[in-house]
Amino acid sequence: MNDEQNPYRAPQSAVDDRADGQGTGPITDIVQYRKAMIPLWIKVFGWLFLVFGALMPVLFIVSLITGSPVTLNIFGFVYHGPPLALPAMLLCLVFAALSVAAFGLLFAKDWGVKVCLVVGYLCLAMALTSTVVSVLNGVFFLRLEILFLVPYLWKLHKMSAKWHA
């Protein structure tokens, strides 16, 4: 049968559809370009947050089974007690947000940088709040996380314009 007689031809597409994943279509190029923009130190912290986010449900299940309290500490907020209490759930939500943001950035999702910026500013606010609370309690304790969050947010802002280019 001739192509001119068949009106139902497959549409032409620039999207890479090779099963072996070795193609160089536009989507593959964009993902590789985005991954190349991420500095090594952000990748290392991103993978740490992914691992901690994945282990968080395990921690809660083990704590519920054994009846032992959980201890959570992030950005100056510390909790020690039963796993189903509201403060534990809120801190677990912060870990989950960090894990989702890390996933979006490490796997070069379209929404990755935006979510990382939102979560990054939330974490910076938490670290600054815990520093202010320590000063109000008469002890100056500067959270070291701030020293990582500021360059992290600065780098994300620089990457943001190129991320969607």
Short mmCIF file of C-alpha atoms in Angstrom, two decimals:
data_model
loop_
_atom_site.label_atom_id
_atom_site.label_comp_id
_atom_site.label_asym_id
_atom_site.label_seq_id
_atom_site.Cartn_x
_atom_site.Cartn_y
_atom_site.Cartn_z
CA MET A 1 0.00 0.00 0.00
CA ASN A 2 1.27 3.43 -0.89
CA ASP A 3 1.71 6.27 1.68
CA GLU A 4 -0.39 8.60 -0.46
CA GLN A 5 -3.33 6.20 -0.25
CA ASN A 6 -3.11 5.89 3.54
CA PRO A 7 -4.41 9.06 5.22
CA TYR A 8 -3.60 7.62 8.67
CA ARG A 9 0.13 8.14 8.99
CA ALA A 10 1.88 8.41 12.33
CA PRO A 11 2.41 12.05 13.28
CA GLN A 12 5.91 13.39 13.04
CA SER A 13 7.36 14.23 16.43
CA ALA A 14 10.67 15.51 17.74
CA VAL A 15 10.17 13.62 21.00
CA ASP A 16 12.59 10.79 21.58
CA ASP A 17 10.70 7.50 21.70
CA ARG A 18 13.53 5.01 21.55
CA ALA A 19 13.08 2.18 24.01
CA ASP A 20 16.80 1.94 24.79
CA GLY A 21 16.84 5.48 26.23
CA GLN A 22 19.92 6.34 24.18
CA GLY A 23 18.20 8.91 22.03
CA THR A 24 19.12 12.54 21.85
CA GLY A 25 15.68 14.04 21.50
CA PRO A 26 14.79 17.43 22.92
CA ILE A 27 13.42 16.03 26.18
CA THR A 28 16.57 14.04 26.87
CA ASP A 29 18.68 17.10 26.07
CA ILE A 30 16.66 19.29 28.45
CA VAL A 31 16.96 16.80 31.31
CA GLN A 32 20.71 16.45 30.83
CA TYR A 33 21.08 20.24 30.58
CA ARG A 34 19.14 20.74 33.81
CA LYS A 35 21.05 18.04 35.66
CA ALA A 36 24.35 19.58 34.54
CA MET A 37 23.31 22.92 36.09
CA ILE A 38 23.02 21.45 39.58
CA PRO A 39 26.25 21.76 41.61
CA LEU A 40 27.66 18.67 43.29
CA TRP A 41 27.04 19.94 46.83
CA ILE A 42 23.34 20.45 46.09
CA LYS A 43 23.14 16.96 44.57
CA VAL A 44 24.71 15.44 47.72
CA PHE A 45 22.27 17.23 50.03
CA GLY A 46 19.40 16.39 47.68
CA TRP A 47 20.15 12.68 47.87
CA LEU A 48 20.44 12.90 51.66
CA PHE A 49 17.02 14.51 51.85
CA LEU A 50 15.58 11.84 49.54
CA VAL A 51 16.96 9.08 51.77
CA PHE A 52 15.74 10.75 54.98
CA GLY A 53 12.33 11.34 53.42
CA ALA A 54 12.10 7.67 52.45
CA LEU A 55 13.16 6.53 55.93
CA MET A 56 10.70 8.76 57.78
CA PRO A 57 7.70 6.39 57.41
CA VAL A 58 9.90 3.50 58.54
CA LEU A 59 10.88 5.47 61.66
CA PHE A 60 7.23 6.13 62.49
CA ILE A 61 6.14 2.53 61.90
CA VAL A 62 8.96 1.14 64.06
CA SER A 63 8.13 3.69 66.76
CA LEU A 64 4.45 2.74 66.71
CA ILE A 65 5.21 -0.99 66.85
CA THR A 66 7.78 -0.74 69.64
CA GLY A 67 6.00 2.04 71.54
CA SER A 68 9.19 4.07 71.72
CA PRO A 69 9.21 7.84 71.26
CA VAL A 70 10.55 9.54 68.15
CA THR A 71 13.16 12.27 68.18
CA LEU A 72 13.13 14.74 65.33
CA ASN A 73 15.39 17.75 64.90
CA ILE A 74 15.42 20.01 61.88
CA PHE A 75 16.36 23.68 61.50
CA GLY A 76 16.37 24.18 65.27
CA PHE A 77 12.98 22.65 65.94
CA VAL A 78 13.28 19.61 68.19
CA TYR A 79 10.62 17.10 69.15
CA HIS A 80 10.84 14.05 71.39
CA GLY A 81 7.71 12.10 72.16
CA PRO A 82 4.95 9.97 70.66
CA PRO A 83 4.99 9.73 66.87
CA LEU A 84 1.35 10.65 66.32
CA ALA A 85 1.51 14.02 68.09
CA LEU A 86 0.96 17.19 66.05
CA PRO A 87 4.55 18.53 66.39
CA ALA A 88 5.92 15.20 65.14
CA MET A 89 3.58 15.26 62.17
CA LEU A 90 4.52 18.85 61.31
CA LEU A 91 8.24 18.08 61.40
CA CYS A 92 7.59 14.96 59.33
CA LEU A 93 5.77 17.17 56.83
CA VAL A 94 8.89 19.36 56.58
CA PHE A 95 10.99 16.25 55.85
CA ALA A 96 8.46 15.18 53.21
CA ALA A 97 8.54 18.63 51.58
CA LEU A 98 12.34 18.53 51.48
CA SER A 99 12.22 15.08 49.93
CA VAL A 100 9.71 16.08 47.24
CA ALA A 101 11.71 19.21 46.43
CA ALA A 102 14.93 17.20 46.18
CA PHE A 103 13.23 14.71 43.86
CA GLY A 104 12.01 17.48 41.58
CA LEU A 105 15.44 19.05 41.36
CA LEU A 106 17.53 15.88 41.05
CA PHE A 107 15.31 14.40 38.37
CA ALA A 108 15.04 17.72 36.48
CA LYS A 109 11.27 18.10 36.69
CA ASP A 110 9.72 21.28 35.30
CA TRP A 111 8.48 22.22 38.77
CA GLY A 112 11.74 21.28 40.53
CA VAL A 113 13.32 24.70 40.98
CA LYS A 114 10.05 26.41 41.96
CA VAL A 115 9.31 23.86 44.68
CA CYS A 116 12.91 24.02 45.90
CA LEU A 117 12.66 27.80 46.19
CA VAL A 118 9.43 27.62 48.18
CA VAL A 119 10.75 24.89 50.50
CA GLY A 120 14.12 26.65 50.77
CA TYR A 121 12.52 29.89 51.95
CA LEU A 122 10.34 27.94 54.40
CA CYS A 123 13.45 26.26 55.82
CA LEU A 124 15.31 29.57 56.01
CA ALA A 125 12.36 31.06 57.92
CA MET A 126 12.41 28.09 60.30
CA ALA A 127 16.16 28.43 60.90
CA LEU A 128 15.91 32.19 61.46
CA THR A 129 12.95 31.72 63.79
CA SER A 130 14.80 29.18 65.91
CA THR A 131 17.79 31.55 66.06
CA VAL A 132 15.57 34.42 67.24
CA VAL A 133 13.91 32.17 69.83
CA SER A 134 17.33 31.16 71.16
CA VAL A 135 18.29 34.85 71.50
CA LEU A 136 15.02 35.60 73.31
CA ASN A 137 15.83 32.74 75.70
CA GLY A 138 19.16 34.38 76.50
CA VAL A 139 21.39 32.11 74.42
CA PHE A 140 22.71 33.10 71.01
CA PHE A 141 22.77 30.04 68.80
CA LEU A 142 23.25 30.67 65.09
CA ARG A 143 21.89 27.80 63.04
CA LEU A 144 24.57 26.53 60.66
CA GLU A 145 21.86 25.60 58.18
CA ILE A 146 21.54 29.30 57.36
CA LEU A 147 25.09 29.24 56.00
CA PHE A 148 23.99 26.60 53.48
CA LEU A 149 20.49 27.89 52.78
CA VAL A 150 21.54 31.37 51.65
CA PRO A 151 23.94 30.16 48.90
CA TYR A 152 21.45 27.41 48.03
CA LEU A 153 18.67 29.92 47.44
CA TRP A 154 21.03 32.24 45.57
CA LYS A 155 22.07 29.37 43.27
CA LEU A 156 18.43 28.34 42.72
CA HIS A 157 17.53 31.88 41.66
CA LYS A 158 20.41 31.88 39.18
CA MET A 159 19.30 28.47 37.83
CA SER A 160 15.64 29.40 37.65
CA ALA A 161 15.92 31.52 34.52
CA LYS A 162 17.89 28.85 32.66
CA TRP A 163 15.74 25.95 33.98
CA HIS A 164 12.81 26.84 31.74
CA ALA A 165 14.81 28.17 28.79
#
